PDB file of C-alpha atoms in Angstrom:
ATOM      1  CA  MET A1070      25.216  56.505 -64.458  1.00 29.00           C
ATOM      2  CA  ALA A1071      24.893  52.942 -65.711  1.00 29.00           C
ATOM      3  CA  THR A1072      22.666  50.098 -64.582  1.00 29.00           C
ATOM      4  CA  LEU A1073      22.382  46.434 -65.428  1.00 28.00           C
ATOM      5  CA  ALA A1074      19.967  45.209 -68.091  1.00 29.00           C
ATOM      6  CA  ALA A1075      16.556  44.036 -66.914  1.00 32.00           C
ATOM      7  CA  ARG A1076      16.126  40.273 -66.796  1.00 31.00           C
ATOM      8  CA  ARG A1077      13.386  38.275 -68.453  1.00 31.00           C
ATOM      9  CA  THR A1078      11.925  36.112 -65.705  1.00 33.00           C
ATOM     10  CA  THR A1079       8.562  35.997 -63.995  1.00 31.00           C
ATOM     11  CA  ALA A1080      10.171  35.632 -60.590  1.00 31.00           C
ATOM     12  CA  ALA A1081      11.193  39.174 -59.780  1.00 35.00           C
ATOM     13  CA  THR A1082      13.997  39.820 -57.323  1.00 34.00           C
ATOM     14  CA  LEU A1083      15.521  42.796 -55.612  1.00 35.00           C
ATOM     15  CA  GLY A1084      18.301  42.559 -58.164  1.00 33.00           C
ATOM     16  CA  LEU A1085      15.928  43.785 -60.886  1.00 33.00           C
ATOM     17  CA  ALA A1086      17.884  46.007 -63.198  1.00 33.00           C
ATOM     18  CA  THR A1087      16.713  49.316 -64.501  1.00 35.00           C
ATOM     19  CA  ALA A1088      15.194  49.413 -67.954  1.00 37.00           C
ATOM     20  CA  LEU A1089      16.441  52.894 -68.525  1.00 40.00           C
ATOM     21  CA  VAL A1090      20.117  53.759 -68.675  1.00 39.00           C
ATOM     22  CA  LEU A1091      20.828  57.409 -69.262  1.00 38.00           C
ATOM     23  CA  ALA A1092      23.937  59.439 -69.775  1.00 35.00           C
ATOM     24  CA  GLY A1093      23.952  63.162 -70.404  1.00 36.00           C
ATOM     25  CA  CYS A1094      21.714  66.198 -70.180  1.00 37.00           C
ATOM     26  CA  ALA A1095      19.643  68.295 -72.535  1.00 37.00           C
ATOM     27  CA  ASN A1096      21.749  69.810 -75.259  1.00 38.00           C
ATOM     28  CA  PRO A1097      20.766  73.437 -75.908  1.00 33.00           C
ATOM     29  CA  THR A1098      22.497  73.467 -79.295  1.00 35.00           C
ATOM     30  CA  ASP A1099      20.306  70.850 -80.953  1.00 40.00           C
ATOM     31  CA  GLY A1100      16.790  72.018 -80.077  1.00 48.00           C
ATOM     32  CA  GLY A1101      16.484  69.897 -76.941  1.00 69.00           C
ATOM     33  CA  THR A1102      17.663  66.297 -76.798  1.00 65.00           C
ATOM     34  CA  THR A1103      18.900  63.938 -74.108  1.00 66.00           C
ATOM     35  CA  GLU A1104      21.320  61.122 -74.808  1.00 63.00           C
ATOM     36  CA  VAL A1105      20.237  57.752 -73.460  1.00 52.00           C
ATOM     37  CA  ALA A1106      21.792  54.329 -73.520  1.00 50.00           C
ATOM     38  CA  ALA A1107      19.459  51.968 -75.330  1.00 50.00           C
ATOM     39  CA  GLU A1108      20.245  48.295 -75.939  1.00 51.00           C
ATOM     40  CA  HIS A1109      23.525  46.389 -75.535  1.00 50.00           C
ATOM     41  CA  GLY A1110      25.555  49.486 -74.739  1.00 52.00           C
ATOM     42  CA  SER A1111      24.330  51.503 -77.713  1.00 53.00           C
ATOM     43  CA  LYS A1112      23.137  55.081 -77.319  1.00 56.00           C
ATOM     44  CA  THR A1113      20.257  57.054 -78.737  1.00 59.00           C
ATOM     45  CA  GLN A1114      19.050  60.652 -78.624  1.00 74.00           C
ATOM     46  CA  ILE A1115      15.575  61.350 -77.298  1.00 76.00           C
ATOM     47  CA  ASN A1116      13.728  64.400 -78.495  1.00 87.00           C
ATOM     48  CA  ILE A1117      12.450  66.591 -75.648  1.00 91.00           C
ATOM     49  CA  SER A1118      11.317  69.489 -77.842  1.00 94.00           C
ATOM     50  CA  PRO A1119       7.642  70.268 -78.638  1.00 94.00           C
ATOM     51  CA  ASP A1120       8.142  69.065 -82.231  1.00 94.00           C
ATOM     52  CA  GLN A1121       7.960  65.353 -81.523  1.00 92.00           C
ATOM     53  CA  LYS A1122       7.723  63.779 -84.996  1.00 91.00           C
ATOM     54  CA  ARG A1123       5.913  60.860 -83.389  1.00 95.00           C
ATOM     55  CA  ILE A1124       6.017  57.349 -84.845  1.00 97.00           C
ATOM     56  CA  THR A1125       2.692  56.553 -86.500  1.00 98.00           C
ATOM     57  CA  THR A1126       0.879  53.513 -87.858  1.00 98.00           C
ATOM     58  CA  GLY A1127      -2.255  52.789 -89.869  1.00 98.00           C
ATOM     59  CA  LYS A1128      -5.823  51.995 -88.878  1.00 98.00           C
ATOM     60  CA  VAL A1129      -6.790  48.323 -88.671  1.00 98.00           C
ATOM     61  CA  ASP A1130     -10.477  48.061 -89.546  1.00 98.00           C
ATOM     62  CA  SER A1131     -11.052  44.711 -87.822  1.00 98.00           C
ATOM     63  CA  ILE A1132      -9.642  46.008 -84.519  1.00 98.00           C
ATOM     64  CA  ALA A1133     -11.330  49.412 -84.845  1.00 98.00           C
ATOM     65  CA  ALA A1134     -14.664  47.601 -85.218  1.00 98.00           C
ATOM     66  CA  GLU A1135     -14.236  46.169 -81.699  1.00 98.00           C
ATOM     67  CA  VAL A1136     -14.405  49.643 -80.127  1.00 98.00           C
ATOM     68  CA  PRO A1137     -17.764  50.400 -78.472  1.00 98.00           C
ATOM     69  CA  GLU A1138     -20.102  52.235 -80.860  1.00 98.00           C
ATOM     70  CA  LYS A1139     -20.377  55.333 -78.683  1.00 97.00           C
ATOM     71  CA  ILE A1140     -16.623  55.915 -78.895  1.00 98.00           C
ATOM     72  CA  ARG A1141     -16.456  55.104 -82.610  1.00 98.00           C
ATOM     73  CA  LYS A1142     -19.162  57.682 -83.348  1.00 97.00           C
ATOM     74  CA  ARG A1143     -17.413  60.288 -81.207  1.00 97.00           C
ATOM     75  CA  GLY A1144     -14.207  59.766 -83.182  1.00 98.00           C
ATOM     76  CA  THR A1145     -11.888  60.541 -80.277  1.00 98.00           C
ATOM     77  CA  LEU A1146     -10.265  58.373 -77.660  1.00 98.00           C
ATOM     78  CA  GLU A1147     -10.372  60.190 -74.331  1.00 98.00           C
ATOM     79  CA  LEU A1148      -7.159  59.234 -72.573  1.00 98.00           C
ATOM     80  CA  VAL A1149      -5.910  60.328 -69.175  1.00 97.00           C
ATOM     81  CA  SER A1150      -2.442  60.617 -67.708  1.00 95.00           C
ATOM     82  CA  SER A1151      -0.864  62.100 -64.616  1.00 90.00           C
ATOM     83  CA  ALA A1152      -0.150  65.834 -64.729  1.00 80.00           C
ATOM     84  CA  GLY A1153       3.045  65.331 -62.769  1.00 73.00           C
ATOM     85  CA  SER A1154       6.191  65.722 -64.857  1.00 75.00           C
ATOM     86  CA  ALA A1155       7.857  62.296 -64.798  1.00 86.00           C
ATOM     87  CA  ALA A1156      10.397  61.871 -67.597  1.00 90.00           C
ATOM     88  CA  PRO A1157      10.624  59.716 -69.661  1.00 92.00           C
ATOM     89  CA  LEU A1158       7.090  58.412 -68.993  1.00 94.00           C
ATOM     90  CA  THR A1159       4.897  61.509 -69.253  1.00 93.00           C
ATOM     91  CA  PHE A1160       6.433  64.962 -68.960  1.00 92.00           C
ATOM     92  CA  TYR A1161       6.604  68.400 -70.521  1.00 91.00           C
ATOM     93  CA  ALA A1162       8.713  69.339 -73.504  1.00 93.00           C
ATOM     94  CA  THR A1163      11.162  72.237 -73.502  1.00 92.00           C
ATOM     95  CA  ASP A1164       8.240  74.652 -73.992  1.00 93.00           C
ATOM     96  CA  ASN A1165       6.875  73.519 -70.583  1.00 91.00           C
ATOM     97  CA  LYS A1166       3.413  72.875 -72.011  1.00 90.00           C
ATOM     98  CA  THR A1167       3.562  70.109 -74.640  1.00 92.00           C
ATOM     99  CA  VAL A1168       2.974  66.678 -73.072  1.00 93.00           C
ATOM    100  CA  ILE A1169       5.525  64.132 -74.311  1.00 95.00           C
ATOM    101  CA  GLY A1170       6.996  60.802 -73.300  1.00 94.00           C
ATOM    102  CA  VAL A1171       6.660  57.086 -73.890  1.00 95.00           C
ATOM    103  CA  GLU A1172       3.076  56.996 -72.573  1.00 96.00           C
ATOM    104  CA  PRO A1173       1.755  59.690 -74.978  1.00 96.00           C
ATOM    105  CA  ASP A1174       3.632  58.052 -77.865  1.00 97.00           C
ATOM    106  CA  LEU A1175       2.051  54.664 -77.171  1.00 98.00           C
ATOM    107  CA  ALA A1176      -1.352  56.313 -76.708  1.00 97.00           C
ATOM    108  CA  HIS A1177      -1.072  57.876 -80.169  1.00 98.00           C
ATOM    109  CA  LEU A1178      -0.089  54.546 -81.730  1.00 98.00           C
ATOM    110  CA  VAL A1179      -3.022  52.716 -80.140  1.00 98.00           C
ATOM    111  CA  ALA A1180      -5.409  55.448 -81.298  1.00 98.00           C
ATOM    112  CA  ASP A1181      -3.955  55.154 -84.822  1.00 98.00           C
ATOM    113  CA  VAL A1182      -4.811  51.445 -84.935  1.00 98.00           C
ATOM    114  CA  LEU A1183      -8.329  52.145 -83.649  1.00 98.00           C
ATOM    115  CA  GLY A1184      -8.877  54.918 -86.193  1.00 98.00           C
ATOM    116  CA  LEU A1185      -9.496  57.476 -83.451  1.00 98.00           C
ATOM    117  CA  LYS A1186      -8.030  60.852 -82.604  1.00 98.00           C
ATOM    118  CA  PRO A1187      -6.284  60.696 -79.221  1.00 97.00           C
ATOM    119  CA  HIS A1188      -7.158  63.377 -76.695  1.00 97.00           C
ATOM    120  CA  ILE A1189      -4.798  63.224 -73.727  1.00 95.00           C
ATOM    121  CA  ASN A1190      -6.102  64.767 -70.512  1.00 95.00           C
ATOM    122  CA  THR A1191      -3.572  65.464 -67.748  1.00 94.00           C
ATOM    123  CA  VAL A1192      -4.875  65.380 -64.178  1.00 94.00           C
ATOM    124  CA  SER A1193      -3.630  64.591 -60.680  1.00 91.00           C
ATOM    125  CA  TRP A1194      -2.994  60.902 -59.974  1.00 91.00           C
ATOM    126  CA  GLU A1195      -6.137  60.335 -57.901  1.00 92.00           C
ATOM    127  CA  ASN A1196      -8.320  62.031 -60.503  1.00 95.00           C
ATOM    128  CA  ILE A1197      -7.256  59.500 -63.108  1.00 96.00           C
ATOM    129  CA  PHE A1198      -9.370  56.920 -61.312  1.00 97.00           C
ATOM    130  CA  VAL A1199     -12.168  59.351 -60.473  1.00 97.00           C
ATOM    131  CA  GLY A1200     -12.429  60.131 -64.183  1.00 98.00           C
ATOM    132  CA  LEU A1201     -12.350  56.477 -65.204  1.00 98.00           C
ATOM    133  CA  ASP A1202     -15.035  55.652 -62.622  1.00 97.00           C
ATOM    134  CA  SER A1203     -17.342  58.331 -64.004  1.00 97.00           C
ATOM    135  CA  ALA A1204     -16.581  57.373 -67.633  1.00 96.00           C
ATOM    136  CA  LYS A1205     -15.227  60.856 -68.249  1.00 97.00           C
ATOM    137  CA  TYR A1206     -12.149  59.157 -69.711  1.00 98.00           C
ATOM    138  CA  ASP A1207     -12.033  56.009 -71.816  1.00 98.00           C
ATOM    139  CA  ALA A1208      -8.641  54.742 -70.707  1.00 98.00           C
ATOM    140  CA  GLY A1209      -5.653  55.659 -68.576  1.00 98.00           C
ATOM    141  CA  LEU A1210      -2.100  55.335 -69.857  1.00 97.00           C
ATOM    142  CA  SER A1211      -0.124  56.657 -66.932  1.00 95.00           C
ATOM    143  CA  ASN A1212       2.309  54.012 -65.674  1.00 95.00           C
ATOM    144  CA  ILE A1213      -0.594  52.233 -63.943  1.00 96.00           C
ATOM    145  CA  THR A1214       0.375  48.912 -62.387  1.00 95.00           C
ATOM    146  CA  VAL A1215      -1.897  45.884 -62.523  1.00 97.00           C
ATOM    147  CA  THR A1216      -2.955  45.000 -58.964  1.00 95.00           C
ATOM    148  CA  GLU A1217      -5.504  42.496 -57.736  1.00 96.00           C
ATOM    149  CA  GLU A1218      -7.302  45.251 -55.840  1.00 95.00           C
ATOM    150  CA  ARG A1219      -7.592  47.471 -58.916  1.00 96.00           C
ATOM    151  CA  LYS A1220      -8.873  44.535 -60.989  1.00 97.00           C
ATOM    152  CA  GLU A1221     -12.062  44.650 -58.943  1.00 97.00           C
ATOM    153  CA  LYS A1222     -12.949  47.982 -60.561  1.00 98.00           C
ATOM    154  CA  TYR A1223     -10.895  48.142 -63.752  1.00 98.00           C
ATOM    155  CA  ASP A1224      -9.881  46.100 -66.773  1.00 98.00           C
ATOM    156  CA  PHE A1225      -6.265  46.080 -67.944  1.00 98.00           C
ATOM    157  CA  ALA A1226      -4.411  45.617 -71.230  1.00 98.00           C
ATOM    158  CA  THR A1227      -0.700  45.363 -70.454  1.00 98.00           C
ATOM    159  CA  TYR A1228       1.989  47.142 -72.459  1.00 98.00           C
ATOM    160  CA  ARG A1229       5.186  47.429 -70.391  1.00 97.00           C
ATOM    161  CA  GLU A1230       7.059  45.884 -67.488  1.00 96.00           C
ATOM    162  CA  ASP A1231       6.855  47.669 -64.140  1.00 96.00           C
ATOM    163  CA  ASN A1232      10.036  48.106 -62.134  1.00 94.00           C
ATOM    164  CA  LEU A1233      10.479  50.404 -59.135  1.00 96.00           C
ATOM    165  CA  GLY A1234      13.571  52.253 -57.994  1.00 96.00           C
ATOM    166  CA  PHE A1235      14.846  53.620 -54.679  1.00 98.00           C
ATOM    167  CA  ALA A1236      16.459  57.021 -55.282  1.00 98.00           C
ATOM    168  CA  ALA A1237      18.965  58.454 -52.806  1.00 98.00           C
ATOM    169  CA  LYS A1238      21.261  61.455 -52.700  1.00 97.00           C
ATOM    170  CA  LYS A1239      24.404  60.687 -54.681  1.00 97.00           C
ATOM    171  CA  GLY A1240      27.111  59.230 -52.462  1.00 97.00           C
ATOM    172  CA  SER A1241      24.640  58.203 -49.760  1.00 96.00           C
ATOM    173  CA  GLY A1242      26.266  54.810 -49.325  1.00 97.00           C
ATOM    174  CA  LEU A1243      22.818  53.219 -49.059  1.00 98.00           C
ATOM    175  CA  LYS A1244      21.923  49.908 -50.680  1.00 98.00           C
ATOM    176  CA  ILE A1245      18.354  48.623 -50.568  1.00 97.00           C
ATOM    177  CA  THR A1246      17.999  44.858 -50.774  1.00 91.00           C
ATOM    178  CA  GLY A1247      14.995  44.255 -48.521  1.00 93.00           C
ATOM    179  CA  PRO A1248      12.741  45.596 -45.753  1.00 97.00           C
ATOM    180  CA  LYS A1249      15.544  45.714 -43.160  1.00 97.00           C
ATOM    181  CA  ASP A1250      17.419  48.277 -45.263  1.00 98.00           C
ATOM    182  CA  VAL A1251      14.599  50.846 -44.936  1.00 98.00           C
ATOM    183  CA  ALA A1252      13.992  50.263 -41.218  1.00 98.00           C
ATOM    184  CA  GLY A1253      14.033  53.632 -39.473  1.00 98.00           C
ATOM    185  CA  LYS A1254      14.594  55.457 -42.764  1.00 98.00           C
ATOM    186  CA  THR A1255      12.516  58.403 -43.953  1.00 98.00           C
ATOM    187  CA  VAL A1256      11.157  57.431 -47.358  1.00 98.00           C
ATOM    188  CA  ALA A1257       8.971  59.460 -49.725  1.00 98.00           C
ATOM    189  CA  VAL A1258       6.345  57.812 -51.896  1.00 96.00           C
ATOM    190  CA  SER A1259       3.273  58.919 -53.868  1.00 92.00           C
ATOM    191  CA  SER A1260      -0.094  58.260 -52.259  1.00 92.00           C
ATOM    192  CA  GLY A1261      -2.378  55.649 -53.807  1.00 90.00           C
ATOM    193  CA  THR A1262       0.378  53.895 -55.750  1.00 91.00           C
ATOM    194  CA  ASN A1263       1.642  50.327 -55.642  1.00 89.00           C
ATOM    195  CA  GLN A1264       4.932  51.813 -54.408  1.00 94.00           C
ATOM    196  CA  GLU A1265       3.090  53.050 -51.313  1.00 95.00           C
ATOM    197  CA  LYS A1266       1.484  49.635 -50.795  1.00 93.00           C
ATOM    198  CA  LEU A1267       4.835  47.866 -50.951  1.00 94.00           C
ATOM    199  CA  LEU A1268       6.483  50.376 -48.621  1.00 96.00           C
ATOM    200  CA  VAL A1269       3.679  50.084 -46.050  1.00 96.00           C
ATOM    201  CA  GLU A1270       4.041  46.301 -46.137  1.00 95.00           C
ATOM    202  CA  TRP A1271       7.811  46.511 -45.672  1.00 97.00           C
ATOM    203  CA  SER A1272       7.295  48.822 -42.707  1.00 98.00           C
ATOM    204  CA  ALA A1273       4.864  46.323 -41.168  1.00 97.00           C
ATOM    205  CA  GLN A1274       7.390  43.511 -41.697  1.00 97.00           C
ATOM    206  CA  ASN A1275      10.039  45.563 -39.923  1.00 98.00           C
ATOM    207  CA  LYS A1276       7.791  46.173 -36.911  1.00 98.00           C
ATOM    208  CA  LYS A1277       6.918  42.477 -36.747  1.00 97.00           C
ATOM    209  CA  ALA A1278      10.627  41.626 -36.783  1.00 98.00           C
ATOM    210  CA  GLY A1279      11.339  44.091 -33.975  1.00 98.00           C
ATOM    211  CA  ARG A1280      12.957  46.657 -36.237  1.00 98.00           C
ATOM    212  CA  GLU A1281      12.020  50.314 -36.590  1.00 98.00           C
ATOM    213  CA  PRO A1282       9.145  51.053 -38.985  1.00 98.00           C
ATOM    214  CA  VAL A1283       9.583  53.218 -42.079  1.00 98.00           C
ATOM    215  CA  ASP A1284       8.887  56.923 -41.666  1.00 98.00           C
ATOM    216  CA  ILE A1285       6.764  57.416 -44.796  1.00 98.00           C
ATOM    217  CA  LYS A1286       6.441  60.911 -46.251  1.00 98.00           C
ATOM    218  CA  TYR A1287       4.200  62.249 -49.007  1.00 96.00           C
ATOM    219  CA  TYR A1288       4.932  65.124 -51.387  1.00 90.00           C
ATOM    220  CA  GLN A1289       2.746  66.789 -54.020  1.00 79.00           C
ATOM    221  CA  ASN A1290       5.198  66.458 -56.898  1.00 84.00           C
ATOM    222  CA  GLU A1291       8.575  65.043 -57.881  1.00 86.00           C
ATOM    223  CA  SER A1292      10.385  68.390 -57.750  1.00 89.00           C
ATOM    224  CA  ASP A1293       9.459  68.826 -54.083  1.00 92.00           C
ATOM    225  CA  THR A1294      10.486  65.236 -53.385  1.00 95.00           C
ATOM    226  CA  TYR A1295      13.922  65.668 -54.908  1.00 95.00           C
ATOM    227  CA  LEU A1296      14.431  68.961 -53.058  1.00 96.00           C
ATOM    228  CA  ALA A1297      13.661  67.090 -49.826  1.00 97.00           C
ATOM    229  CA  LEU A1298      16.144  64.395 -50.828  1.00 97.00           C
ATOM    230  CA  GLN A1299      18.892  66.929 -51.471  1.00 96.00           C
ATOM    231  CA  SER A1300      18.254  68.784 -48.217  1.00 97.00           C
ATOM    232  CA  GLY A1301      18.303  65.607 -46.152  1.00 97.00           C
ATOM    233  CA  ARG A1302      14.652  65.796 -45.055  1.00 98.00           C
ATOM    234  CA  ILE A1303      14.193  62.325 -46.513  1.00 98.00           C
ATOM    235  CA  ASP A1304      16.637  59.454 -46.995  1.00 98.00           C
ATOM    236  CA  LEU A1305      15.013  57.772 -49.990  1.00 98.00           C
ATOM    237  CA  TYR A1306      12.330  58.153 -52.626  1.00 98.00           C
ATOM    238  CA  LEU A1307      10.536  55.092 -54.002  1.00 98.00           C
ATOM    239  CA  GLY A1308       9.063  55.631 -57.461  1.00 95.00           C
ATOM    240  CA  PRO A1309       9.068  54.230 -61.007  1.00 94.00           C
ATOM    241  CA  ASN A1310      12.568  53.040 -61.869  1.00 92.00           C
ATOM    242  CA  PRO A1311      12.694  54.761 -65.293  1.00 92.00           C
ATOM    243  CA  THR A1312      12.045  58.168 -63.736  1.00 91.00           C
ATOM    244  CA  ALA A1313      14.533  57.531 -60.923  1.00 92.00           C
ATOM    245  CA  ALA A1314      17.207  56.572 -63.460  1.00 87.00           C
ATOM    246  CA  TYR A1315      16.392  59.564 -65.661  1.00 87.00           C
ATOM    247  CA  HIS A1316      16.700  62.011 -62.768  1.00 90.00           C
ATOM    248  CA  ALA A1317      19.959  60.448 -61.581  1.00 89.00           C
ATOM    249  CA  ALA A1318      21.533  60.756 -65.018  1.00 83.00           C
ATOM    250  CA  THR A1319      20.320  64.219 -65.937  1.00 83.00           C
ATOM    251  CA  SER A1320      20.783  65.890 -62.549  1.00 88.00           C
ATOM    252  CA  GLY A1321      23.952  64.140 -61.379  1.00 90.00           C
ATOM    253  CA  LYS A1322      22.715  64.622 -57.813  1.00 95.00           C
ATOM    254  CA  THR A1323      20.932  61.325 -57.106  1.00 96.00           C
ATOM    255  CA  GLU A1324      21.473  57.617 -57.649  1.00 96.00           C
ATOM    256  CA  VAL A1325      19.353  54.468 -57.788  1.00 95.00           C
ATOM    257  CA  VAL A1326      20.333  52.342 -54.782  1.00 97.00           C
ATOM    258  CA  GLY A1327      17.859  49.488 -55.185  1.00 96.00           C
ATOM    259  CA  THR A1328      15.234  48.138 -57.580  1.00 93.00           C
ATOM    260  CA  TYR A1329      12.136  45.996 -57.154  1.00 93.00           C
ATOM    261  CA  SER A1330       9.282  44.555 -59.194  1.00 93.00           C
ATOM    262  CA  GLY A1331       6.067  46.550 -59.030  1.00 93.00           C
ATOM    263  CA  ALA A1332       4.146  43.336 -58.288  1.00 92.00           C
ATOM    264  CA  GLY A1333       6.235  42.200 -55.342  1.00 87.00           C
ATOM    265  CA  ALA A1334       8.932  39.602 -54.809  1.00 85.00           C
ATOM    266  CA  GLY A1335       7.350  36.697 -56.683  1.00 88.00           C
ATOM    267  CA  LEU A1336       5.890  38.280 -59.805  1.00 94.00           C
ATOM    268  CA  GLN A1337       7.021  40.615 -62.575  1.00 95.00           C
ATOM    269  CA  GLY A1338       4.991  43.812 -62.351  1.00 96.00           C
ATOM    270  CA  LEU A1339       3.152  44.993 -65.446  1.00 98.00           C
ATOM    271  CA  ILE A1340       1.988  48.416 -66.607  1.00 97.00           C
ATOM    272  CA  ALA A1341      -1.350  48.510 -68.429  1.00 98.00           C
ATOM    273  CA  ALA A1342      -3.880  50.609 -70.256  1.00 98.00           C
ATOM    274  CA  THR A1343      -6.653  50.905 -67.697  1.00 98.00           C
ATOM    275  CA  THR A1344     -10.408  51.123 -68.346  1.00 98.00           C
ATOM    276  CA  LYS A1345     -13.564  51.015 -66.275  1.00 98.00           C
ATOM    277  CA  LYS A1346     -14.555  47.384 -65.715  1.00 98.00           C
ATOM    278  CA  ASP A1347     -16.737  45.959 -68.473  1.00 97.00           C
ATOM    279  CA  SER A1348     -16.364  49.099 -70.594  1.00 97.00           C
ATOM    280  CA  GLY A1349     -15.762  46.947 -73.661  1.00 98.00           C
ATOM    281  CA  LEU A1350     -12.397  48.590 -74.347  1.00 98.00           C
ATOM    282  CA  ALA A1351      -9.925  46.115 -72.861  1.00 98.00           C
ATOM    283  CA  GLU A1352     -10.014  43.731 -75.821  1.00 98.00           C
ATOM    284  CA  PRO A1353      -9.596  46.345 -78.587  1.00 98.00           C
ATOM    285  CA  LEU A1354      -6.826  48.020 -76.575  1.00 98.00           C
ATOM    286  CA  ALA A1355      -4.991  44.705 -76.145  1.00 98.00           C
ATOM    287  CA  ASP A1356      -5.473  43.860 -79.828  1.00 98.00           C
ATOM    288  CA  ALA A1357      -4.173  47.293 -80.836  1.00 98.00           C
ATOM    289  CA  ILE A1358      -1.131  46.906 -78.587  1.00 98.00           C
ATOM    290  CA  ASN A1359      -0.429  43.451 -79.993  1.00 98.00           C
ATOM    291  CA  HIS A1360      -0.703  44.848 -83.519  1.00 98.00           C
ATOM    292  CA  ILE A1361       1.919  47.533 -82.846  1.00 98.00           C
ATOM    293  CA  ILE A1362       4.124  44.916 -81.189  1.00 98.00           C
ATOM    294  CA  ASP A1363       3.841  42.787 -84.327  1.00 98.00           C
ATOM    295  CA  ASN A1364       4.448  45.599 -86.810  1.00 98.00           C
ATOM    296  CA  GLY A1365       7.493  46.930 -84.949  1.00 98.00           C
ATOM    297  CA  THR A1366       6.258  50.428 -84.112  1.00 98.00           C
ATOM    298  CA  TYR A1367       5.977  49.532 -80.408  1.00 98.00           C
ATOM    299  CA  ALA A1368       9.677  48.615 -80.298  1.00 98.00           C
ATOM    300  CA  LYS A1369      10.578  51.843 -82.079  1.00 96.00           C
ATOM    301  CA  VAL A1370       8.726  53.913 -79.458  1.00 96.00           C
ATOM    302  CA  LEU A1371      10.366  52.142 -76.509  1.00 94.00           C
ATOM    303  CA  LYS A1372      13.791  52.475 -78.115  1.00 91.00           C
ATOM    304  CA  ARG A1373      13.119  56.166 -78.720  1.00 90.00           C
ATOM    305  CA  TRP A1374      12.754  56.706 -74.973  1.00 89.00           C
ATOM    306  CA  GLY A1375      15.471  54.290 -73.837  1.00 84.00           C
ATOM    307  CA  LEU A1376      12.970  51.782 -72.464  1.00 88.00           C
ATOM    308  CA  SER A1377      13.556  48.764 -74.707  1.00 90.00           C
ATOM    309  CA  ASP A1378      14.323  46.537 -71.723  1.00 85.00           C
ATOM    310  CA  GLU A1379      10.795  47.082 -70.352  1.00 91.00           C
ATOM    311  CA  ALA A1380       9.124  45.687 -73.478  1.00 96.00           C
ATOM    312  CA  VAL A1381       6.542  42.913 -73.274  1.00 98.00           C
ATOM    313  CA  THR A1382       6.123  40.288 -75.981  1.00 98.00           C
ATOM    314  CA  ARG A1383       2.302  40.332 -75.865  1.00 98.00           C
ATOM    315  CA  SER A1384      -0.457  42.417 -74.302  1.00 98.00           C
ATOM    316  CA  GLU A1385      -2.475  40.477 -71.744  1.00 98.00           C
ATOM    317  CA  ILE A1386      -5.941  41.269 -70.450  1.00 98.00           C
ATOM    318  CA  ASN A1387      -6.189  41.258 -66.639  1.00 98.00           C
ATOM    319  CA  PRO A1388      -3.111  39.112 -65.846  1.00 98.00           C
ATOM    320  CA  PRO A1389      -2.074  38.373 -62.241  1.00 97.00           C
ATOM    321  CA  GLY A1390      -1.047  41.585 -60.480  1.00 95.00           C
ATOM    322  CA  LEU A1391       0.292  42.820 -57.176  1.00 92.00           C
ATOM    323  CA  PRO A1392      -1.519  40.655 -54.580  1.00 92.00           C
ATOM    324  CA  LYS A1393      -3.787  42.267 -52.029  1.00 87.00           C
ATOM    325  CA  ASN A1394      -1.673  40.903 -49.215  1.00 68.00           C
ATOM    326  CA  GLY A1395       1.606  41.687 -51.012  1.00 46.00           C
ATOM    327  CA  SER A1396       2.735  38.069 -50.687  1.00 40.00           C
TER     328      SER A1396
END
C-alpha cells in the first residue's frame, strides 16, 4: 500500500496524507523486521525483535536541573503508555512481551537527556489519565492528542503530528471525505479518544442535516476491531493513521480510505508528552524534546519507525488543541 506524503500546513484538510507508508511483512529469516517506506520513496527496515538497539543520547545537566527535585532524587522517570498493541506507536516485539515502538524510543531519549532511568508502565487507555491524576506516573507518552478539554487538567509538551485514519476492509469501495460519507455507517472507535469526539460530532452534523447518524461501536482492543471489520460487523474503524497504515500494509486485508487531522478541520493535531497540570515537568520535557530535535536523534527515531513525515520542528508547551466544540 502507498499513501501520499503528509503536508506541512496548519490548516488541516481531509486530504491529509498518512505519515507512515509501509510495504511488506515481518521477515522470519532476519530475526524479525518489517520493511517500511520512509522519506521520498526510500525504504527502511524496522526492528520488531526484543533486541532493540535503541538510539541513545547524553544527559544535559542544565535541562536535568529543571526536573522537580522529588523525581531527580528518585532517579527514575515513571512513564505510562497504553497496553494495547498498536504498531508502530507502542506494541510488543516478536517475544510478545517486550514493549517497543516510536513512543518507547522517544521516552528513552527524553529520559537520557534528563539523566533519569525510564520506567514504562503499560495500562489501559483510561488508566493512563487515572494514574496521571493521582501522580502515580510522571508523564504519558501514548499518542495523546492535545485538546482544549484535556488542557484543563494536564500540561503538554508536543513531539509529533497527529493524523487519524479511517480503516476499511480492502476493496470496500468506500472513500471518506466528510461527515456525509459516514452517515448510516457502523464505525468503531476507542472510548475517551479525540477520534471518538470527532466521530460523535460528525454524527450530530449528519442528524442536523437530515442524514442518518453514525452507528458507533466500541471494542476492547484492536484485534477485536479488525476481526469485526473483516466479518462485516462494522464498516469502518477510526484510529491513529500510523496504526491504520501499518495494519493495512502488513495484513493485506484492510485499507485506509480517508484521513483527518486529530484537531479537526482547521488545525493540525499534535501528539504530546502529558503531565498532571502544574507538575513542573512540562518545561523540562519540552526542553529535552527540543534538544533531541536539535541533535538529530529525534529524526533518527522517527525514521527508524517510518514516521518522518509526522515530525515537528519544535516542542511547544500547551499549544492550541482540538476545540471543545470541535469547530
